[in-house]
Amino acid sequence: MKLARPLENLIDQLIKLPTIGPKTAQRLALYILKIPEGEARLLAQAIIDAREKVFPCPRCGYLTDTDPCMICRDVNREKGVLCVAEEAKDIIAIERTGFRGRYFVLNKEFNLMEDNNLEDFNISGLRKMLVSGEIKELVLALNPDIDGEVIARYLAGIAAEYEVKTTRLAHGLPVGGDIEYADEITLRMAIEGRKEI
Amino acid sequence: MKLSLINLKNFRNINKLEYTPCEKLNILSGENAQGKTNILEAIFALGTTFSFRTREDNNLVKYTADGFSITGKYEKENRLINAALNFSSNTGKIYKINNKKTTRSNIDRLRVVLFTPDDLYLIKGSPSHRRDFVDFILRQISDEYVYNLQNYAKILKKRNLLLRDNGVRSKTFKIINELFIDSAVKIILARINFVNILDETARQVYSELTNERYKIKIRYAISFPLDNDKINLDILTKALQKQLINKNEREVIRKSTLMGPHLDDIHVYQDDKMARIFASQGQQRNIAISLKLAELYTFKKIKGFFPVFLLDEVLAELDDEKKQLLVKHLATADFQSFLTSVNFGNINYYSAKFSLVINGHLE
């Protein structure tokens, strides 16, 4: 079936988005054609604004439209606790928990287990924070996979240079979950990391 | 596990077939190209959702039809379970256990151990055949083993990349090397523990299958030297650390990792001589069957129940005495087995259910 060229173009652009397949892309494109023109313009403008105004915070790497970001400017934050995450989206998740320390985002855009190495990380910002002497504890909020393990060991080594304690988030059972259904590896890690009550 | 009923429709050369095996030995006999192995293949597919002969599901469909169906009933630890595998080119493959859609990792799936003529390579083939044999069973037994094996593959690949790119002095290499040692020793230790159980069981089985004439011994062969007779996580770790330092220069020259579980072997000895070199063809086949039988008994020891044993054309290359002893073992064992063969010669059947396969039908 032939589609009008601009419609086809819109579908082609939408298909590039993660989790969007050909059918969803077509549905979204047709939806955009149906809504009032003003709304469609708002959507287009929102994309342009976000691209133009949002950037990683030069201090911590979190996404911001001010320099430094809201979190870095917040004087009520605990200065001694620094949480390291792989991506900005991890910080959004951790923020929801009410964590009150500060952050450092690695913004990893490469595959550590392929052609890139630890040396490719830009951690000069992290070193600057560590050298200030304010930080007492580095909390590693890294994914529980092999990449996370490699990065954790690397960062723990760096923190040790500045005599800063490193901790890593616990691996274990999801809250509200059922022990019976937990996989063997998670359950074993949960047993290893058990806590006295 | 005991299969009590299997129904096939439009599967290979089979139009429609109902088969009710007995709880012990089942013999499928017939001329070539009549459909004996197709029945084994269907039992295998009912438990694993795929064939051991092709990865292409379309090849399993009878040429006049557009899909096949396999349904079966079996007992697992005193529970009756039904399973169905349906395939059509439109809907793809649908696997159901107890009438619920499921995947091939369902814990109630039919477990099978398969022996084909190719399994002779278990003895005379390259070490990778023997590692795969051990890994295949350990994967069924332990999720943690699967996890360690996956991690090891990634770390090994990265370690080799670093050796290739002259990255041995980097921080990345130091950390990758630590993780390499951690996961390597976990895999080695799991395999050693498993091979020890396998050794014990295989010894009994082989002695029975050779009328107590020969002894076999199975040993895990680590790809680096140990200077201690005892083996535990700590000793293995220290030995691997030491050897990696010793071999560092060679690894840099060769640009690849020269030791670890990916290079280990499982040595099989007959009367203290390496079976791969000194045992005859017939003996090697008999040893391979013993290893497969040992796999069954080891599975039972760890999981608490027996898988179903499928043997495709194994009798052809055994002499009369070996045939007799194997059939006797299968007929009197506690597990269920299925055996295909063109010709039984003058075998005593003991108590076996005998079915003749002619052109996709059972007689």
mmCIF file with all atom_site columns, N, CA and C in Angstrom, chain A residues 112-119 127 144 146 149-150 153-154 161 184-185 188-189, chain B residues 142-144 147 151 154-155 157-158 161-162 164 170-172 175-176 178-179 182:
data_model
loop_
_atom_site.group_PDB
_atom_site.id
_atom_site.type_symbol
_atom_site.label_atom_id
_atom_site.label_alt_id
_atom_site.label_comp_id
_atom_site.label_asym_id
_atom_site.label_entity_id
_atom_site.label_seq_id
_atom_site.pdbx_PDB_ins_code
_atom_site.Cartn_x
_atom_site.Cartn_y
_atom_site.Cartn_z
_atom_site.occupancy
_atom_site.B_iso_or_equiv
_atom_site.pdbx_formal_charge
_atom_site.auth_seq_id
_atom_site.auth_comp_id
_atom_site.auth_asym_id
_atom_site.auth_atom_id
_atom_site.pdbx_PDB_model_num
ATOM 1   N N  . LEU A 1 112 ? 31.289 -2.462  27.790 1.00 0.00 ? 112 LEU A N  1
ATOM 2   C CA . LEU A 1 112 ? 32.546 -2.731  28.482 1.00 0.00 ? 112 LEU A CA 1
ATOM 3   C C  . LEU A 1 112 ? 33.125 -4.092  28.101 1.00 0.00 ? 112 LEU A C  1
ATOM 4   N N  . MET A 1 113 ? 32.256 -5.049  27.821 1.00 0.00 ? 113 MET A N  1
ATOM 5   C CA . MET A 1 113 ? 32.755 -6.395  27.548 1.00 0.00 ? 113 MET A CA 1
ATOM 6   C C  . MET A 1 113 ? 33.140 -6.572  26.081 1.00 0.00 ? 113 MET A C  1
ATOM 7   N N  . GLU A 1 114 ? 32.977 -5.515  25.287 1.00 0.00 ? 114 GLU A N  1
ATOM 8   C CA . GLU A 1 114 ? 33.428 -5.607  23.892 1.00 0.00 ? 114 GLU A CA 1
ATOM 9   C C  . GLU A 1 114 ? 34.722 -4.792  23.736 1.00 0.00 ? 114 GLU A C  1
ATOM 10  N N  . ASP A 1 115 ? 34.680 -3.750  22.944 1.00 0.00 ? 115 ASP A N  1
ATOM 11  C CA . ASP A 1 115 ? 35.928 -3.074  22.598 1.00 0.00 ? 115 ASP A CA 1
ATOM 12  C C  . ASP A 1 115 ? 36.345 -1.944  23.531 1.00 0.00 ? 115 ASP A C  1
ATOM 13  N N  . ASN A 1 116 ? 35.488 -1.604  24.499 1.00 0.00 ? 116 ASN A N  1
ATOM 14  C CA . ASN A 1 116 ? 35.850 -0.489  25.372 1.00 0.00 ? 116 ASN A CA 1
ATOM 15  C C  . ASN A 1 116 ? 36.448 -0.958  26.686 1.00 0.00 ? 116 ASN A C  1
ATOM 16  N N  . ASN A 1 117 ? 37.172 -0.046  27.324 1.00 0.00 ? 117 ASN A N  1
ATOM 17  C CA . ASN A 1 117 ? 37.816 -0.370  28.584 1.00 0.00 ? 117 ASN A CA 1
ATOM 18  C C  . ASN A 1 117 ? 37.437 0.627   29.660 1.00 0.00 ? 117 ASN A C  1
ATOM 19  N N  . LEU A 1 118 ? 37.805 0.271   30.893 1.00 0.00 ? 118 LEU A N  1
ATOM 20  C CA . LEU A 1 118 ? 37.492 1.143   32.023 1.00 0.00 ? 118 LEU A CA 1
ATOM 21  C C  . LEU A 1 118 ? 38.096 2.531   31.837 1.00 0.00 ? 118 LEU A C  1
ATOM 22  N N  . GLU A 1 119 ? 39.240 2.569   31.156 1.00 0.00 ? 119 GLU A N  1
ATOM 23  C CA . GLU A 1 119 ? 39.931 3.837   30.934 1.00 0.00 ? 119 GLU A CA 1
ATOM 24  C C  . GLU A 1 119 ? 39.074 4.796   30.098 1.00 0.00 ? 119 GLU A C  1
ATOM 25  N N  . ARG A 1 127 ? 36.707 12.149  40.584 1.00 0.00 ? 127 ARG A N  1
ATOM 26  C CA . ARG A 1 127 ? 37.963 12.384  41.315 1.00 0.00 ? 127 ARG A CA 1
ATOM 27  C C  . ARG A 1 127 ? 37.938 13.751  41.998 1.00 0.00 ? 127 ARG A C  1
ATOM 28  N N  . PRO A 1 144 ? 23.297 -5.492  38.768 1.00 0.00 ? 144 PRO A N  1
ATOM 29  C CA . PRO A 1 144 ? 23.917 -6.733  39.251 1.00 0.00 ? 144 PRO A CA 1
ATOM 30  C C  . PRO A 1 144 ? 24.284 -7.661  38.096 1.00 0.00 ? 144 PRO A C  1
ATOM 31  N N  . ILE A 1 146 ? 27.629 -8.562  34.968 1.00 0.00 ? 146 ILE A N  1
ATOM 32  C CA . ILE A 1 146 ? 29.086 -8.645  34.912 1.00 0.00 ? 146 ILE A CA 1
ATOM 33  C C  . ILE A 1 146 ? 29.713 -7.255  34.698 1.00 0.00 ? 146 ILE A C  1
ATOM 34  N N  . GLU A 1 149 ? 29.813 -5.540  37.954 1.00 0.00 ? 149 GLU A N  1
ATOM 35  C CA . GLU A 1 149 ? 30.848 -6.109  38.815 1.00 0.00 ? 149 GLU A CA 1
ATOM 36  C C  . GLU A 1 149 ? 32.222 -5.508  38.484 1.00 0.00 ? 149 GLU A C  1
ATOM 37  N N  . VAL A 1 150 ? 32.516 -5.409  37.178 1.00 0.00 ? 150 VAL A N  1
ATOM 38  C CA . VAL A 1 150 ? 33.813 -4.850  36.755 1.00 0.00 ? 150 VAL A CA 1
ATOM 39  C C  . VAL A 1 150 ? 33.925 -3.389  37.191 1.00 0.00 ? 150 VAL A C  1
ATOM 40  N N  . ARG A 1 153 ? 34.435 -2.969  41.033 1.00 0.00 ? 153 ARG A N  1
ATOM 41  C CA . ARG A 1 153 ? 35.805 -3.212  41.506 1.00 0.00 ? 153 ARG A CA 1
ATOM 42  C C  . ARG A 1 153 ? 36.724 -2.045  41.146 1.00 0.00 ? 153 ARG A C  1
ATOM 43  N N  . TYR A 1 154 ? 36.494 -1.495  39.958 1.00 0.00 ? 154 TYR A N  1
ATOM 44  C CA . TYR A 1 154 ? 37.307 -0.366  39.496 1.00 0.00 ? 154 TYR A CA 1
ATOM 45  C C  . TYR A 1 154 ? 37.104 0.851   40.403 1.00 0.00 ? 154 TYR A C  1
ATOM 46  N N  . GLU A 1 161 ? 41.987 4.990   47.001 1.00 0.00 ? 161 GLU A N  1
ATOM 47  C CA . GLU A 1 161 ? 43.092 5.957   46.875 1.00 0.00 ? 161 GLU A CA 1
ATOM 48  C C  . GLU A 1 161 ? 42.845 7.184   47.751 1.00 0.00 ? 161 GLU A C  1
ATOM 49  N N  . GLU A 1 184 ? 17.413 -19.398 41.915 1.00 0.00 ? 184 GLU A N  1
ATOM 50  C CA . GLU A 1 184 ? 18.450 -19.968 42.769 1.00 0.00 ? 184 GLU A CA 1
ATOM 51  C C  . GLU A 1 184 ? 19.560 -18.963 43.106 1.00 0.00 ? 184 GLU A C  1
ATOM 52  N N  . ILE A 1 185 ? 19.977 -18.175 42.107 1.00 0.00 ? 185 ILE A N  1
ATOM 53  C CA . ILE A 1 185 ? 21.125 -17.286 42.294 1.00 0.00 ? 185 ILE A CA 1
ATOM 54  C C  . ILE A 1 185 ? 20.753 -16.119 43.200 1.00 0.00 ? 185 ILE A C  1
ATOM 55  N N  . ARG A 1 188 ? 20.409 -17.340 46.746 1.00 0.00 ? 188 ARG A N  1
ATOM 56  C CA . ARG A 1 188 ? 21.690 -17.608 47.393 1.00 0.00 ? 188 ARG A CA 1
ATOM 57  C C  . ARG A 1 188 ? 22.347 -16.285 47.825 1.00 0.00 ? 188 ARG A C  1
ATOM 58  N N  . MET A 1 189 ? 22.257 -15.265 46.958 1.00 0.00 ? 189 MET A N  1
ATOM 59  C CA . MET A 1 189 ? 22.827 -13.966 47.306 1.00 0.00 ? 189 MET A CA 1
ATOM 60  C C  . MET A 1 189 ? 22.096 -13.363 48.487 1.00 0.00 ? 189 MET A C  1
ATOM 61  N N  . SER B 2 142 ? 21.572 -27.171 37.766 1.00 0.00 ? 142 SER B N  1
ATOM 62  C CA . SER B 2 142 ? 21.818 -25.975 38.572 1.00 0.00 ? 142 SER B CA 1
ATOM 63  C C  . SER B 2 142 ? 21.739 -24.674 37.768 1.00 0.00 ? 142 SER B C  1
ATOM 64  N N  . ASP B 2 143 ? 20.851 -23.768 38.192 1.00 0.00 ? 143 ASP B N  1
ATOM 65  C CA . ASP B 2 143 ? 20.754 -22.450 37.570 1.00 0.00 ? 143 ASP B CA 1
ATOM 66  C C  . ASP B 2 143 ? 22.024 -21.645 37.815 1.00 0.00 ? 143 ASP B C  1
ATOM 67  N N  . GLU B 2 144 ? 22.618 -21.876 38.975 1.00 0.00 ? 144 GLU B N  1
ATOM 68  C CA . GLU B 2 144 ? 23.816 -21.127 39.312 1.00 0.00 ? 144 GLU B CA 1
ATOM 69  C C  . GLU B 2 144 ? 24.948 -21.485 38.357 1.00 0.00 ? 144 GLU B C  1
ATOM 70  N N  . TYR B 2 147 ? 24.475 -19.601 35.192 1.00 0.00 ? 147 TYR B N  1
ATOM 71  C CA . TYR B 2 147 ? 24.864 -18.207 35.411 1.00 0.00 ? 147 TYR B CA 1
ATOM 72  C C  . TYR B 2 147 ? 26.392 -18.053 35.353 1.00 0.00 ? 147 TYR B C  1
ATOM 73  N N  . ASN B 2 151 ? 28.647 -15.994 32.516 1.00 0.00 ? 151 ASN B N  1
ATOM 74  C CA . ASN B 2 151 ? 29.608 -14.975 32.913 1.00 0.00 ? 151 ASN B CA 1
ATOM 75  C C  . ASN B 2 151 ? 30.999 -15.321 32.428 1.00 0.00 ? 151 ASN B C  1
ATOM 76  N N  . LYS B 2 154 ? 31.630 -14.505 28.798 1.00 0.00 ? 154 LYS B N  1
ATOM 77  C CA . LYS B 2 154 ? 31.818 -13.070 28.550 1.00 0.00 ? 154 LYS B CA 1
ATOM 78  C C  . LYS B 2 154 ? 33.204 -12.611 28.996 1.00 0.00 ? 154 LYS B C  1
ATOM 79  N N  . ILE B 2 155 ? 33.597 -13.061 30.194 1.00 0.00 ? 155 ILE B N  1
ATOM 80  C CA . ILE B 2 155 ? 34.878 -12.619 30.751 1.00 0.00 ? 155 ILE B CA 1
ATOM 81  C C  . ILE B 2 155 ? 36.032 -13.147 29.901 1.00 0.00 ? 155 ILE B C  1
ATOM 82  N N  . LYS B 2 157 ? 35.995 -13.869 26.743 1.00 0.00 ? 157 LYS B N  1
ATOM 83  C CA . LYS B 2 157 ? 36.033 -13.128 25.487 1.00 0.00 ? 157 LYS B CA 1
ATOM 84  C C  . LYS B 2 157 ? 36.751 -11.788 25.687 1.00 0.00 ? 157 LYS B C  1
ATOM 85  N N  . LYS B 2 158 ? 36.389 -11.127 26.783 1.00 0.00 ? 158 LYS B N  1
ATOM 86  C CA . LYS B 2 158 ? 37.003 -9.831  27.080 1.00 0.00 ? 158 LYS B CA 1
ATOM 87  C C  . LYS B 2 158 ? 38.497 -9.993  27.369 1.00 0.00 ? 158 LYS B C  1
ATOM 88  N N  . LEU B 2 161 ? 40.274 -10.382 24.183 1.00 0.00 ? 161 LEU B N  1
ATOM 89  C CA . LEU B 2 161 ? 40.340 -9.101  23.465 1.00 0.00 ? 161 LEU B CA 1
ATOM 90  C C  . LEU B 2 161 ? 41.483 -8.245  24.008 1.00 0.00 ? 161 LEU B C  1
ATOM 91  N N  . LEU B 2 162 ? 41.605 -8.234  25.340 1.00 0.00 ? 162 LEU B N  1
ATOM 92  C CA . LEU B 2 162 ? 42.652 -7.429  25.956 1.00 0.00 ? 162 LEU B CA 1
ATOM 93  C C  . LEU B 2 162 ? 44.037 -7.983  25.626 1.00 0.00 ? 162 LEU B C  1
ATOM 94  N N  . ARG B 2 164 ? 44.744 -9.546  22.930 1.00 0.00 ? 164 ARG B N  1
ATOM 95  C CA . ARG B 2 164 ? 44.958 -9.238  21.517 1.00 0.00 ? 164 ARG B CA 1
ATOM 96  C C  . ARG B 2 164 ? 45.408 -7.779  21.335 1.00 0.00 ? 164 ARG B C  1
ATOM 97  N N  . SER B 2 170 ? 46.666 -2.862  31.583 1.00 0.00 ? 170 SER B N  1
ATOM 98  C CA . SER B 2 170 ? 45.583 -1.936  31.937 1.00 0.00 ? 170 SER B CA 1
ATOM 99  C C  . SER B 2 170 ? 44.885 -2.347  33.224 1.00 0.00 ? 170 SER B C  1
ATOM 100 N N  . LYS B 2 171 ? 44.187 -1.387  33.820 1.00 0.00 ? 171 LYS B N  1
ATOM 101 C CA . LYS B 2 171 ? 43.382 -1.667  35.016 1.00 0.00 ? 171 LYS B CA 1
ATOM 102 C C  . LYS B 2 171 ? 42.279 -2.655  34.674 1.00 0.00 ? 171 LYS B C  1
ATOM 103 N N  . THR B 2 172 ? 41.737 -2.490  33.463 1.00 0.00 ? 172 THR B N  1
ATOM 104 C CA . THR B 2 172 ? 40.659 -3.379  33.040 1.00 0.00 ? 172 THR B CA 1
ATOM 105 C C  . THR B 2 172 ? 41.134 -4.833  33.088 1.00 0.00 ? 172 THR B C  1
ATOM 106 N N  . ILE B 2 175 ? 41.267 -6.309  36.645 1.00 0.00 ? 175 ILE B N  1
ATOM 107 C CA . ILE B 2 175 ? 39.953 -6.658  37.194 1.00 0.00 ? 175 ILE B CA 1
ATOM 108 C C  . ILE B 2 175 ? 39.342 -7.847  36.453 1.00 0.00 ? 175 ILE B C  1
ATOM 109 N N  . ILE B 2 176 ? 39.445 -7.841  35.129 1.00 0.00 ? 176 ILE B N  1
ATOM 110 C CA . ILE B 2 176 ? 38.921 -8.965  34.340 1.00 0.00 ? 176 ILE B CA 1
ATOM 111 C C  . ILE B 2 176 ? 39.610 -10.260 34.762 1.00 0.00 ? 176 ILE B C  1
ATOM 112 N N  . GLU B 2 178 ? 40.874 -10.979 37.734 1.00 0.00 ? 178 GLU B N  1
ATOM 113 C CA . GLU B 2 178 ? 40.319 -11.412 39.032 1.00 0.00 ? 178 GLU B CA 1
ATOM 114 C C  . GLU B 2 178 ? 38.980 -12.134 38.825 1.00 0.00 ? 178 GLU B C  1
ATOM 115 N N  . LEU B 2 179 ? 38.118 -11.527 38.004 1.00 0.00 ? 179 LEU B N  1
ATOM 116 C CA . LEU B 2 179 ? 36.799 -12.123 37.765 1.00 0.00 ? 179 LEU B CA 1
ATOM 117 C C  . LEU B 2 179 ? 36.924 -13.438 36.996 1.00 0.00 ? 179 LEU B C  1
ATOM 118 N N  . ASP B 2 182 ? 37.786 -16.039 39.544 1.00 0.00 ? 182 ASP B N  1
ATOM 119 C CA . ASP B 2 182 ? 36.605 -16.336 40.368 1.00 0.00 ? 182 ASP B CA 1
ATOM 120 C C  . ASP B 2 182 ? 35.646 -17.284 39.666 1.00 0.00 ? 182 ASP B C  1
#
